[in-house]
N, CA, C and O atoms as a printed pandas DataFrame, in Angstrom:
     atom_number atom_name residue_name chain_id  residue_number  x_coord  y_coord  z_coord
0              1         N          GLN        A               1  -13.220   10.336    5.483
1              2        CA          GLN        A               1  -11.996   10.100    6.208
2              3         C          GLN        A               1  -12.123    8.794    6.984
3              4         O          GLN        A               1  -13.143    8.528    7.620
4              5         N          THR        A               2  -11.086    8.002    6.921
5              6        CA          THR        A               2  -11.072    6.732    7.640
6              7         C          THR        A               2  -10.212    6.892    8.885
7              8         O          THR        A               2   -9.099    7.411    8.802
8              9         N          SER        A               3  -10.700    6.463   10.017
9             10        CA          SER        A               3   -9.932    6.549   11.254
10            11         C          SER        A               3   -9.995    5.224   11.978
11            12         O          SER        A               3  -10.942    4.454   11.823
12            13         N          SER        A               4   -8.987    4.976   12.759
13            14        CA          SER        A               4   -8.973    3.794   13.613
14            15         C          SER        A               4   -9.522    4.214   14.975
15            16         O          SER        A               4   -9.751    5.402   15.200
16            17         N          PRO        A               5   -9.735    3.269   15.884
17            18        CA          PRO        A               5  -10.238    3.629   17.219
18            19         C          PRO        A               5   -9.329    4.612   17.956
19            20         O          PRO        A               5   -9.798    5.351   18.822
20            21         N          ASP        A               6   -8.022    4.629   17.621
21            22        CA          ASP        A               6   -7.121    5.554   18.309
22            23         C          ASP        A               6   -7.149    6.958   17.702
23            24         O          ASP        A               6   -6.412    7.833   18.155
24            25         N          GLY        A               7   -7.999    7.191   16.672
25            26        CA          GLY        A               7   -8.172    8.513   16.094
26            27         C          GLY        A               7   -7.137    8.912   15.059
27            28         O          GLY        A               7   -7.132   10.053   14.599
28            29         N          VAL        A               8   -6.270    7.998   14.689
29            30        CA          VAL        A               8   -5.232    8.304   13.714
30            31         C          VAL        A               8   -5.793    8.149   12.296
31            32         O          VAL        A               8   -6.485    7.175   11.999
32            33         N          ARG        A               9   -5.494    9.104   11.439
33            34        CA          ARG        A               9   -5.982    9.061   10.064
34            35         C          ARG        A               9   -5.423    7.827    9.351
35            36         O          ARG        A               9   -4.240    7.517    9.492
36            37         N          ARG        A              10   -6.256    7.129    8.594
37            38        CA          ARG        A              10   -5.860    5.897    7.936
38            39         C          ARG        A              10   -6.114    5.937    6.434
39            40         O          ARG        A              10   -6.592    4.961    5.855
40            41         N          ILE        A              11   -5.794    7.068    5.802
41            42        CA          ILE        A              11   -5.911    7.210    4.355
42            43         C          ILE        A              11   -4.499    7.250    3.782
43            44         O          ILE        A              11   -3.603    7.853    4.373
44            45         N          CYS        A              12   -4.303    6.615    2.642
45            46        CA          CYS        A              12   -2.999    6.559    1.973
46            47         C          CYS        A              12   -2.407    7.959    1.816
47            48         O          CYS        A              12   -3.116    8.901    1.466
48            49         N          TYR        A              13   -1.117    8.090    2.075
49            50        CA          TYR        A              13   -0.426    9.373    2.002
50            51         C          TYR        A              13    0.112    9.705    0.611
51            52         O          TYR        A              13    0.719   10.759    0.426
52            53         N          TRP        A              14   -0.097    8.835   -0.360
53            54        CA          TRP        A              14    0.470    9.058   -1.692
54            55         C          TRP        A              14   -0.135   10.286   -2.361
55            56         O          TRP        A              14   -1.350   10.485   -2.336
56            57         N          VAL        A              15    0.722   11.105   -2.957
57            58        CA          VAL        A              15    0.318   12.208   -3.832
58            59         C          VAL        A              15    1.236   12.177   -5.039
59            60         O          VAL        A              15    2.387   11.754   -4.936
60            61         N          GLY        A              16    0.738   12.619   -6.173
61            62        CA          GLY        A              16    1.537   12.622   -7.391
62            63         C          GLY        A              16    0.863   13.450   -8.463
63            64         O          GLY        A              16   -0.021   14.257   -8.177
64            65         N          GLU        A              17    1.287   13.245   -9.702
65            66        CA          GLU        A              17    0.733   13.977  -10.833
66            67         C          GLU        A              17    0.378   13.014  -11.944
67            68         O          GLU        A              17    1.001   11.962  -12.085
68            69         N          ASN        A              18   -0.630   13.375  -12.741
69            70        CA          ASN        A              18   -0.906   12.597  -13.938
70            71         C          ASN        A              18   -0.066   13.152  -15.085
71            72         O          ASN        A              18    0.694   14.101  -14.892
72            73         N          ASP        A              19   -0.195   12.572  -16.268
73            74        CA          ASP        A              19    0.652   12.997  -17.390
74            75         C          ASP        A              19    0.309   14.391  -17.904
75            76         O          ASP        A              19    1.057   14.945  -18.709
76            77         N          ARG        A              20   -0.802   14.971  -17.460
77            78        CA          ARG        A              20   -1.146   16.353  -17.820
78            79         C          ARG        A              20   -0.688   17.347  -16.762
79            80         O          ARG        A              20   -0.918   18.549  -16.897
80            81         N          GLY        A              21   -0.036   16.851  -15.703
81            82        CA          GLY        A              21    0.466   17.735  -14.655
82            83         C          GLY        A              21   -0.531   18.048  -13.562
83            84         O          GLY        A              21   -0.247   18.871  -12.692
84            85         N          ASN        A              22   -1.707   17.409  -13.582
85            86        CA          ASN        A              22   -2.703   17.623  -12.525
86            87         C          ASN        A              22   -2.293   16.878  -11.264
87            88         O          ASN        A              22   -1.856   15.729  -11.334
88            89         N          GLN        A              23   -2.430   17.521  -10.120
89            90        CA          GLN        A              23   -2.111   16.895   -8.840
90            91         C          GLN        A              23   -3.125   15.798   -8.530
91            92         O          GLN        A              23   -4.330   15.996   -8.688
92            93         N          LEU        A              24   -2.634   14.645   -8.090
93            94        CA          LEU        A              24   -3.487   13.515   -7.708
94            95         C          LEU        A              24   -3.265   13.185   -6.247
95            96         O          LEU        A              24   -2.199   13.454   -5.692
96            97         N          ARG        A              25   -4.282   12.598   -5.627
97            98        CA          ARG        A              25   -4.223   12.145   -4.232
98            99         C          ARG        A              25   -4.909   10.801   -4.160
99           100         O          ARG        A              25   -5.923   10.580   -4.822
100          101         N          CYS        A              26   -4.364    9.903   -3.363
101          102        CA          CYS        A              26   -4.975    8.589   -3.170
102          103         C          CYS        A              26   -5.946    8.649   -1.995
103          104         O          CYS        A              26   -5.649    9.260   -0.968
104          105         N          HIS        A              27   -7.106    8.014   -2.151
105          106        CA          HIS        A              27   -8.131    7.998   -1.112
106          107         C          HIS        A              27   -8.380    6.583   -0.573
107          108         O          HIS        A              27   -9.375    6.344    0.112
108          109         N          ASN        A              28   -7.479    5.650   -0.882
109          110        CA          ASN        A              28   -7.618    4.283   -0.371
110          111         C          ASN        A              28   -7.221    4.216    1.093
111          112         O          ASN        A              28   -6.483    5.065    1.592
112          113         N          LYS        A              29   -7.723    3.191    1.772
113          114        CA          LYS        A              29   -7.318    2.938    3.158
114          115         C          LYS        A              29   -5.878    2.441    3.186
115          116         O          LYS        A              29   -5.410    1.792    2.250
116          117         N          THR        A              30   -5.192    2.756    4.270
117          118        CA          THR        A              30   -3.829    2.257    4.435
118          119         C          THR        A              30   -3.842    0.773    4.786
119          120         O          THR        A              30   -4.885    0.207    5.113
120          121         N          VAL        A              31   -2.683    0.164    4.713
121          122        CA          VAL        A              31   -2.524   -1.280    4.918
122          123         C          VAL        A              31   -2.027   -1.563    6.330
123          124         O          VAL        A              31   -1.117   -0.894    6.818
124          125         N          ASN        A              32   -2.622   -2.550    6.980
125          126        CA          ASN        A              32   -2.036   -3.136    8.185
126          127         C          ASN        A              32   -1.094   -4.222    7.708
127          128         O          ASN        A              32   -1.505   -5.116    6.969
128          129         N          HIS        A              33    0.157   -4.157    8.118
129          130        CA          HIS        A              33    1.123   -5.157    7.675
130          131         C          HIS        A              33    0.686   -6.528    8.176
131          132         O          HIS        A              33    0.354   -6.676    9.351
132          133         N          PRO        A              34    0.682   -7.536    7.295
133          134        CA          PRO        A              34    0.179   -8.853    7.708
134          135         C          PRO        A              34    1.083   -9.586    8.694
135          136         O          PRO        A              34    0.629  -10.518    9.357
136          137         N          TYR        A              35    2.351   -9.190    8.809
137          138        CA          TYR        A              35    3.282   -9.922    9.679
138          139         C          TYR        A              35    3.949   -9.049   10.736
139          140         O          TYR        A              35    4.136   -9.497   11.868
140          141         N          ASP        A              36    4.312   -7.820   10.397
141          142        CA          ASP        A              36    5.015   -6.950   11.345
142          143         C          ASP        A              36    4.055   -6.453   12.420
143          144         O          ASP        A              36    2.935   -6.043   12.115
144          145         N          ARG        A              37    4.490   -6.489   13.669
145          146        CA          ARG        A              37    3.688   -6.061   14.816
146          147         C          ARG        A              37    4.468   -5.029   15.633
147          148         O          ARG        A              37    5.696   -5.070   15.711
148          149         N          LEU        A              38    3.723   -4.110   16.235
149          150        CA          LEU        A              38    4.296   -3.108   17.133
150          151         C          LEU        A              38    3.441   -3.045   18.395
151          152         O          LEU        A              38    2.235   -3.284   18.336
152          153         N          PRO        A              39    4.059   -2.721   19.545
153          154        CA          PRO        A              39    3.259   -2.599   20.770
154          155         C          PRO        A              39    2.442   -1.306   20.765
155          156         O          PRO        A              39    2.930   -0.261   20.335
156          157         N          ASP        A              40    1.195   -1.380   21.247
157          158        CA          ASP        A              40    0.370   -0.177   21.379
158          159         C          ASP        A              40    0.631    0.462   22.749
159          160         O          ASP        A              40    1.576    0.077   23.437
160          161         N          ASN        A              41   -0.192    1.430   23.147
161          162        CA          ASN        A              41   -0.007    2.145   24.421
162          163         C          ASN        A              41   -0.093    1.240   25.639
163          164         O          ASN        A              41    0.472    1.548   26.689
164          165         N          LEU        A              42   -0.800    0.123   25.499
165          166        CA          LEU        A              42   -0.944   -0.815   26.619
166          167         C          LEU        A              42    0.048   -1.976   26.544
167          168         O          LEU        A              42    0.011   -2.879   27.380
168          169         N          GLY        A              43    0.927   -1.954   25.554
169          170        CA          GLY        A              43    1.906   -3.014   25.398
170          171         C          GLY        A              43    1.423   -4.201   24.592
171          172         O          GLY        A              43    2.150   -5.183   24.444
172          173         N          MET        A              44    0.201   -4.129   24.064
173          174        CA          MET        A              44   -0.330   -5.212   23.239
174          175         C          MET        A              44    0.261   -5.100   21.836
175          176         O          MET        A              44    0.367   -4.003   21.288
176          177         N          LEU        A              45    0.647   -6.239   21.255
177          178        CA          LEU        A              45    1.179   -6.220   19.895
178          179         C          LEU        A              45    0.042   -6.082   18.892
179          180         O          LEU        A              45   -0.900   -6.874   18.895
180          181         N          ARG        A              46    0.137   -5.092   18.051
181          182        CA          ARG        A              46   -0.859   -4.805   17.022
182          183         C          ARG        A              46   -0.173   -4.801   15.660
183          184         O          ARG        A              46    1.037   -4.583   15.583
184          185         N          PRO        A              47   -0.926   -5.039   14.582
185          186        CA          PRO        A              47   -0.313   -4.978   13.250
186          187         C          PRO        A              47    0.274   -3.590   13.000
187          188         O          PRO        A              47   -0.320   -2.576   13.367
188          189         N          LYS        A              48    1.429   -3.563   12.380
189          190        CA          LYS        A              48    2.068   -2.298   12.030
190          191         C          LYS        A              48    1.219   -1.611   10.953
191          192         O          LYS        A              48    0.921   -2.205    9.918
192          193         N          GLN        A              49    0.836   -0.366   11.204
193          194        CA          GLN        A              49    0.055    0.419   10.248
194          195         C          GLN        A              49    1.018    1.080    9.270
195          196         O          GLN        A              49    1.893    1.845    9.677
196          197         N          LEU        A              50    0.861    0.789    7.984
197          198        CA          LEU        A              50    1.709    1.409    6.967
198          199         C          LEU        A              50    1.092    2.731    6.528
199          200         O          LEU        A              50   -0.091    2.973    6.766
200          201         N          ASP        A              51    1.880    3.580    5.895
201          202        CA          ASP        A              51    1.409    4.902    5.477
202          203         C          ASP        A              51    0.703    4.890    4.129
203          204         O          ASP        A              51    0.127    5.897    3.718
204          205         N          PHE        A              52    0.745    3.754    3.438
205          206        CA          PHE        A              52    0.213    3.699    2.079
206          207         C          PHE        A              52   -0.781    2.549    1.919
207          208         O          PHE        A              52   -0.833    1.633    2.740
208          209         N          CYS        A              53   -1.571    2.620    0.838
209          210        CA          CYS        A              53   -2.500    1.538    0.487
210          211         C          CYS        A              53   -1.727    0.426   -0.225
211          212         O          CYS        A              53   -0.525    0.548   -0.462
212          213         N          TYR        A              54   -2.424   -0.649   -0.559
213          214        CA          TYR        A              54   -1.793   -1.772   -1.256
214          215         C          TYR        A              54   -1.118   -1.340   -2.550
215          216         O          TYR        A              54   -0.050   -1.853   -2.885
216          217         N          TYR        A              55   -1.715   -0.414   -3.276
217          218        CA          TYR        A              55   -1.188    0.002   -4.576
218          219         C          TYR        A              55    0.028    0.920   -4.468
219          220         O          TYR        A              55    0.806    1.020   -5.416
220          221         N          HIS        A              56    0.203    1.588   -3.336
221          222        CA          HIS        A              56    1.298    2.557   -3.199
222          223         C          HIS        A              56    2.398    2.143   -2.232
223          224         O          HIS        A              56    3.366    2.883   -2.060
224          225         N          VAL        A              57    2.278    0.981   -1.597
225          226        CA          VAL        A              57    3.365    0.460   -0.759
226          227         C          VAL        A              57    4.561    0.211   -1.674
227          228         O          VAL        A              57    4.397   -0.317   -2.774
228          229         N          ARG        A              58    5.743    0.579   -1.239
229          230        CA          ARG        A              58    6.924    0.492   -2.101
230          231         C          ARG        A              58    7.631   -0.856   -2.055
231          232         O          ARG        A              58    8.303   -1.240   -3.012
232          233         N          TYR        A              59    7.480   -1.578   -0.941
233          234        CA          TYR        A              59    8.193   -2.851   -0.773
234          235         C          TYR        A              59    7.203   -3.971   -0.475
235          236         O          TYR        A              59    6.184   -3.756    0.181
236          237         N          CYS        A              60    7.511   -5.152   -0.957
237          238        CA          CYS        A              60    6.665   -6.335   -0.812
238          239         C          CYS        A              60    6.341   -6.588    0.662
239          240         O          CYS        A              60    7.229   -6.570    1.513
240          241         N          ILE        A              61    5.057   -6.822    0.952
241          242        CA          ILE        A              61    4.656   -7.075    2.339
242          243         C          ILE        A              61    4.651   -8.568    2.682
243          244         O          ILE        A              61    4.295   -8.943    3.799
244          245         N          ASN        A              62    5.039   -9.411    1.742
245          246        CA          ASN        A              62    5.138  -10.849    2.008
246          247         C          ASN        A              62    6.514  -11.138    2.607
247          248         O          ASN        A              62    7.303  -11.897    2.043
248          249         N          THR        A              63    6.787  -10.524    3.752
249          250        CA          THR        A              63    8.122  -10.568    4.349
250          251         C          THR        A              63    8.623  -11.956    4.727
251          252         O          THR        A              63    9.831  -12.174    4.640
252          253         N          PRO        A              64    7.793  -12.913    5.141
253          254        CA          PRO        A              64    8.345  -14.229    5.453
254          255         C          PRO        A              64    9.026  -14.872    4.242
255          256         O          PRO        A              64    9.953  -15.667    4.399
256          257         N          HIS        A              65    8.574  -14.534    3.058
257          258        CA          HIS        A              65    9.167  -15.090    1.843
258          259         C          HIS        A              65   10.558  -14.506    1.574
259          260         O          HIS        A              65   11.399  -15.174    0.973
260          261         N          HIS        A              66   10.806  -13.276    2.010
261          262        CA          HIS        A              66   12.063  -12.589    1.696
262          263         C          HIS        A              66   13.012  -12.463    2.869
263          264         O          HIS        A              66   14.157  -12.050    2.683
264          265         N          GLY        A              67   12.582  -12.800    4.056
265          266        CA          GLY        A              67   13.438  -12.628    5.219
266          267         C          GLY        A              67   13.602  -11.150    5.532
267          268         O          GLY        A              67   12.633  -10.392    5.489
268          269         N          ASP        A              68   14.819  -10.742    5.845
269          270        CA          ASP        A              68   15.086   -9.351    6.221
270          271         C          ASP        A              68   15.374   -8.451    5.029
271          272         O          ASP        A              68   15.618   -7.257    5.205
272          273         N          ARG        A              69   15.348   -9.001    3.822
273          274        CA          ARG        A              69   15.650   -8.212    2.620
274          275         C          ARG        A              69   14.398   -7.541    2.085
275          276         O          ARG        A              69   13.478   -8.241    1.661
276          277         N          PRO        A              70   14.321   -6.204    2.085
277          278        CA          PRO        A              70   13.159   -5.550    1.467
278          279         C          PRO        A              70   13.241   -5.673   -0.057
279          280         O          PRO        A              70   14.279   -5.386   -0.654
280          281         N          ILE        A              71   12.148   -6.098   -0.674
281          282        CA          ILE        A              71   12.099   -6.270   -2.131
282          283         C          ILE        A              71   11.162   -5.216   -2.708
283          284         O          ILE        A              71    9.990   -5.143   -2.341
284          285         N          LYS        A              72   11.693   -4.401   -3.616
285          286        CA          LYS        A              72   10.918   -3.313   -4.229
286          287         C          LYS        A              72    9.814   -3.876   -5.121
287          288         O          LYS        A              72   10.011   -4.860   -5.834
288          289         N          ILE        A              73    8.651   -3.232   -5.065
289          290        CA          ILE        A              73    7.526   -3.585   -5.926
290          291         C          ILE        A              73    7.695   -2.824   -7.234
291          292         O          ILE        A              73    7.758   -1.594   -7.232
292          293         N          ASN        A              74    7.767   -3.542   -8.348
293          294        CA          ASN        A              74    7.949   -2.911   -9.655
294          295         C          ASN        A              74    6.639   -2.583  -10.339
295          296         O          ASN        A              74    6.568   -1.620  -11.103
296          297         N          VAL        A              75    5.591   -3.370  -10.081
297          298        CA          VAL        A              75    4.277   -3.150  -10.686
298          299         C          VAL        A              75    3.246   -3.082   -9.563
299          300         O          VAL        A              75    3.036   -4.062   -8.847
300          301         N          ALA        A              76    2.603   -1.925   -9.410
301          302        CA          ALA        A              76    1.592   -1.748   -8.361
302          303         C          ALA        A              76    0.488   -2.792   -8.529
303          304         O          ALA        A              76    0.041   -3.063   -9.643
304          305         N          ASN        A              77    0.055   -3.375   -7.405
305          306        CA          ASN        A              77   -0.979   -4.405   -7.460
306          307         C          ASN        A              77   -1.773   -4.447   -6.162
307          308         O          ASN        A              77   -1.375   -3.862   -5.155
308          309         N          GLU        A              78   -2.905   -5.152   -6.205
309          310        CA          GLU        A              78   -3.852   -5.185   -5.090
310          311         C          GLU        A              78   -3.381   -5.981   -3.885
311          312         O          GLU        A              78   -4.076   -6.013   -2.869
312          313         N          PHE        A              79   -2.213   -6.630   -3.965
313          314        CA          PHE        A              79   -1.685   -7.400   -2.834
314          315         C          PHE        A              79   -0.465   -6.754   -2.186
315          316         O          PHE        A              79   -0.038   -7.193   -1.118
316          317         N          ALA        A              80    0.105   -5.723   -2.805
317          318        CA          ALA        A              80    1.362   -5.105   -2.366
318          319         C          ALA        A              80    2.479   -6.149   -2.363
319          320         O          ALA        A              80    3.297   -6.204   -1.445
320          321         N          PHE        A              81    2.494   -6.976   -3.413
321          322        CA          PHE        A              81    3.500   -8.019   -3.580
322          323         C          PHE        A              81    4.491   -7.627   -4.673
323          324         O          PHE        A              81    4.156   -6.898   -5.607
324          325         N          CYS        A              82    5.714   -8.125   -4.534
325          326        CA          CYS        A              82    6.690   -8.027   -5.617
326          327         C          CYS        A              82    6.242   -8.972   -6.736
327          328         O          CYS        A              82    5.311   -9.756   -6.552
328          329         N          ASN        A              83    6.890   -8.898   -7.873
329          330        CA          ASN        A              83    6.487   -9.740   -9.012
330          331         C          ASN        A              83    6.538  -11.225   -8.673
331          332         O          ASN        A              83    5.630  -11.974   -9.032
332          333         N          GLU        A              84    7.583  -11.653   -7.992
333          334        CA          GLU        A              84    7.740  -13.079   -7.656
334          335         C          GLU        A              84    6.610  -13.570   -6.751
335          336         O          GLU        A              84    6.035  -14.630   -7.000
336          337         N          CYS        A              85    6.290  -12.813   -5.708
337          338        CA          CYS        A              85    5.217  -13.218   -4.796
338          339         C          CYS        A              85    3.864  -13.171   -5.492
339          340         O          CYS        A              85    2.999  -14.004   -5.221
340          341         N          TYR        A              86    3.673  -12.207   -6.387
341          342        CA          TYR        A              86    2.418  -12.123   -7.129
342          343         C          TYR        A              86    2.236  -13.366   -7.998
343          344         O          TYR        A              86    1.150  -13.944   -8.042
344          345         N          VAL        A              87    3.296  -13.772   -8.683
345          346        CA          VAL        A              87    3.226  -14.978   -9.524
346          347         C          VAL        A              87    2.919  -16.207   -8.661
347          348         O          VAL        A              87    2.125  -17.058   -9.061
348          349         N          MET        A              88    3.536  -16.304   -7.490
349          350        CA          MET        A              88    3.260  -17.436   -6.601
350          351         C          MET        A              88    1.798  -17.440   -6.153
351          352         O          MET        A              88    1.204  -18.510   -6.019
352          353         N          GLN        A              89    1.209  -16.264   -5.920
353          354        CA          GLN        A              89   -0.178  -16.152   -5.448
354          355         C          GLN        A              89   -1.190  -16.360   -6.575
355          356         O          GLN        A              89   -2.171  -17.083   -6.401
356          357         N          LYS        A              90   -0.956  -15.727   -7.733
357          358        CA          LYS        A              90   -1.943  -15.690   -8.806
358          359         C          LYS        A              90   -1.623  -16.584  -10.006
359          360         O          LYS        A              90   -2.511  -16.879  -10.805
360          361         N          GLY        A              91   -0.381  -17.013  -10.142
361          362        CA          GLY        A              91   -0.008  -17.863  -11.268
362          363         C          GLY        A              91    0.390  -17.107  -12.518
363          364         O          GLY        A              91    0.670  -17.721  -13.548
364          365         N          HIS        A              92    0.421  -15.790  -12.448
365          366        CA          HIS        A              92    0.837  -14.952  -13.579
366          367         C          HIS        A              92    1.360  -13.627  -13.027
367          368         O          HIS        A              92    1.024  -13.251  -11.904
368          369         N          PRO        A              93    2.180  -12.917  -13.806
369          370        CA          PRO        A              93    2.706  -11.637  -13.307
370          371         C          PRO        A              93    1.612  -10.569  -13.238
371          372         O          PRO        A              93    0.596  -10.677  -13.924
372          373         N          PRO        A              94    1.819   -9.533  -12.407
373          374        CA          PRO        A              94    0.829   -8.454  -12.331
374          375         C          PRO        A              94    0.799   -7.654  -13.623
375          376         O          PRO        A              94    1.817   -7.500  -14.299
376          377         N          LYS        A              95   -0.377   -7.150  -13.954
377          378        CA          LYS        A              95   -0.530   -6.325  -15.156
378          379         C          LYS        A              95   -0.319   -4.861  -14.792
379          380         O          LYS        A              95   -0.731   -4.406  -13.724
380          381         N          GLU        A              96    0.326   -4.134  -15.691
381          382        CA          GLU        A              96    0.476   -2.688  -15.501
382          383         C          GLU        A              96   -0.910   -2.050  -15.468
383          384         O          GLU        A              96   -1.759   -2.359  -16.304
384          385         N          LEU        A              97   -1.135   -1.176  -14.519
385          386        CA          LEU        A              97   -2.423   -0.500  -14.403
386          387         C          LEU        A              97   -2.345    0.860  -15.073
387          388         O          LEU        A              97   -1.379    1.598  -14.881
388          389         N          ILE        A              98   -3.359    1.193  -15.857
389          390        CA          ILE        A              98   -3.412    2.514  -16.477
390          391         C          ILE        A              98   -3.739    3.561  -15.416
391          392         O          ILE        A              98   -3.195    4.665  -15.424
392          393         N          ARG        A              99   -4.632    3.193  -14.510
393          394        CA          ARG        A              99   -5.034    4.093  -13.429
394          395         C          ARG        A              99   -5.110    3.286  -12.143
395          396         O          ARG        A              99   -5.707    2.210  -12.106
396          397         N          ILE        A             100   -4.509    3.809  -11.103
397          398        CA          ILE        A             100   -4.553    3.147   -9.794
398          399         C          ILE        A             100   -5.925    3.417   -9.169
399          400         O          ILE        A             100   -6.327    4.576   -9.061
400          401         N          PRO        A             101   -6.654    2.370   -8.755
401          402        CA          PRO        A             101   -7.938    2.591   -8.083
402          403         C          PRO        A             101   -7.767    3.479   -6.852
403          404         O          PRO        A             101   -6.804    3.328   -6.100
404          405         N          GLY        A             102   -8.704    4.404   -6.650
405          406        CA          GLY        A             102   -8.683    5.267   -5.477
406          407         C          GLY        A             102   -7.972    6.588   -5.669
407          408         O          GLY        A             102   -8.062    7.458   -4.804
408          409         N          THR        A             103   -7.263    6.769   -6.782
409          410        CA          THR        A             103   -6.579    8.043   -7.011
410          411         C          THR        A             103   -7.518    9.000   -7.738
411          412         O          THR        A             103   -8.185    8.627   -8.703
412          413         N          ARG        A             104   -7.556   10.224   -7.260
413          414        CA          ARG        A             104   -8.412   11.255   -7.855
414          415         C          ARG        A             104   -7.653   12.568   -7.899
415          416         O          ARG        A             104   -6.654   12.764   -7.207
416          417         N          GLN        A             105   -8.161   13.457   -8.735
417          418        CA          GLN        A             105   -7.553   14.779   -8.832
418          419         C          GLN        A             105   -7.699   15.483   -7.495
419          420         O          GLN        A             105   -8.768   15.483   -6.885
420          421         N          LYS        A             106   -6.593   16.089   -7.049
421          422        CA          LYS        A             106   -6.558   16.772   -5.770
422          423         C          LYS        A             106   -7.360   18.065   -5.848
423          424         O          LYS        A             106   -7.226   18.823   -6.808
424          425         N          ARG        A             107   -8.188   18.317   -4.847
425          426        CA          ARG        A             107   -8.950   19.566   -4.774
426          427         C          ARG        A             107   -8.090   20.622   -4.114
427          428         O          ARG        A             107   -7.322   20.333   -3.196
428          429         N          ASN        A             108   -8.226   21.828   -4.581
429          430        CA          ASN        A             108   -7.452   22.945   -3.974
430          431         C          ASN        A             108   -8.124   23.509   -2.769
431          432         O          ASN        A             108   -7.607   24.441   -2.153
């Protein structure tokens, strides 16, 4: 289990199923948003903690590039970028992943 100094759990909240119907759970660390900040208990601005890892974030975290418009991520990738931002960063579009790193069969 990953925790921050404030004791809050910092593991991705994603759960799903594989093509055989087995329950899956992600065990990756969650993402600190690179630009969005929120005040902590002492009023200090800290990075906004997202509920998901880079692979399971639903909207591009390169917010300065998009302004106030949330852009959906179509292909999961290690940067949590939309296709356009991924191409700008890497020079090619993201590849479809057969298996997302960090996802494992859920234990009962």
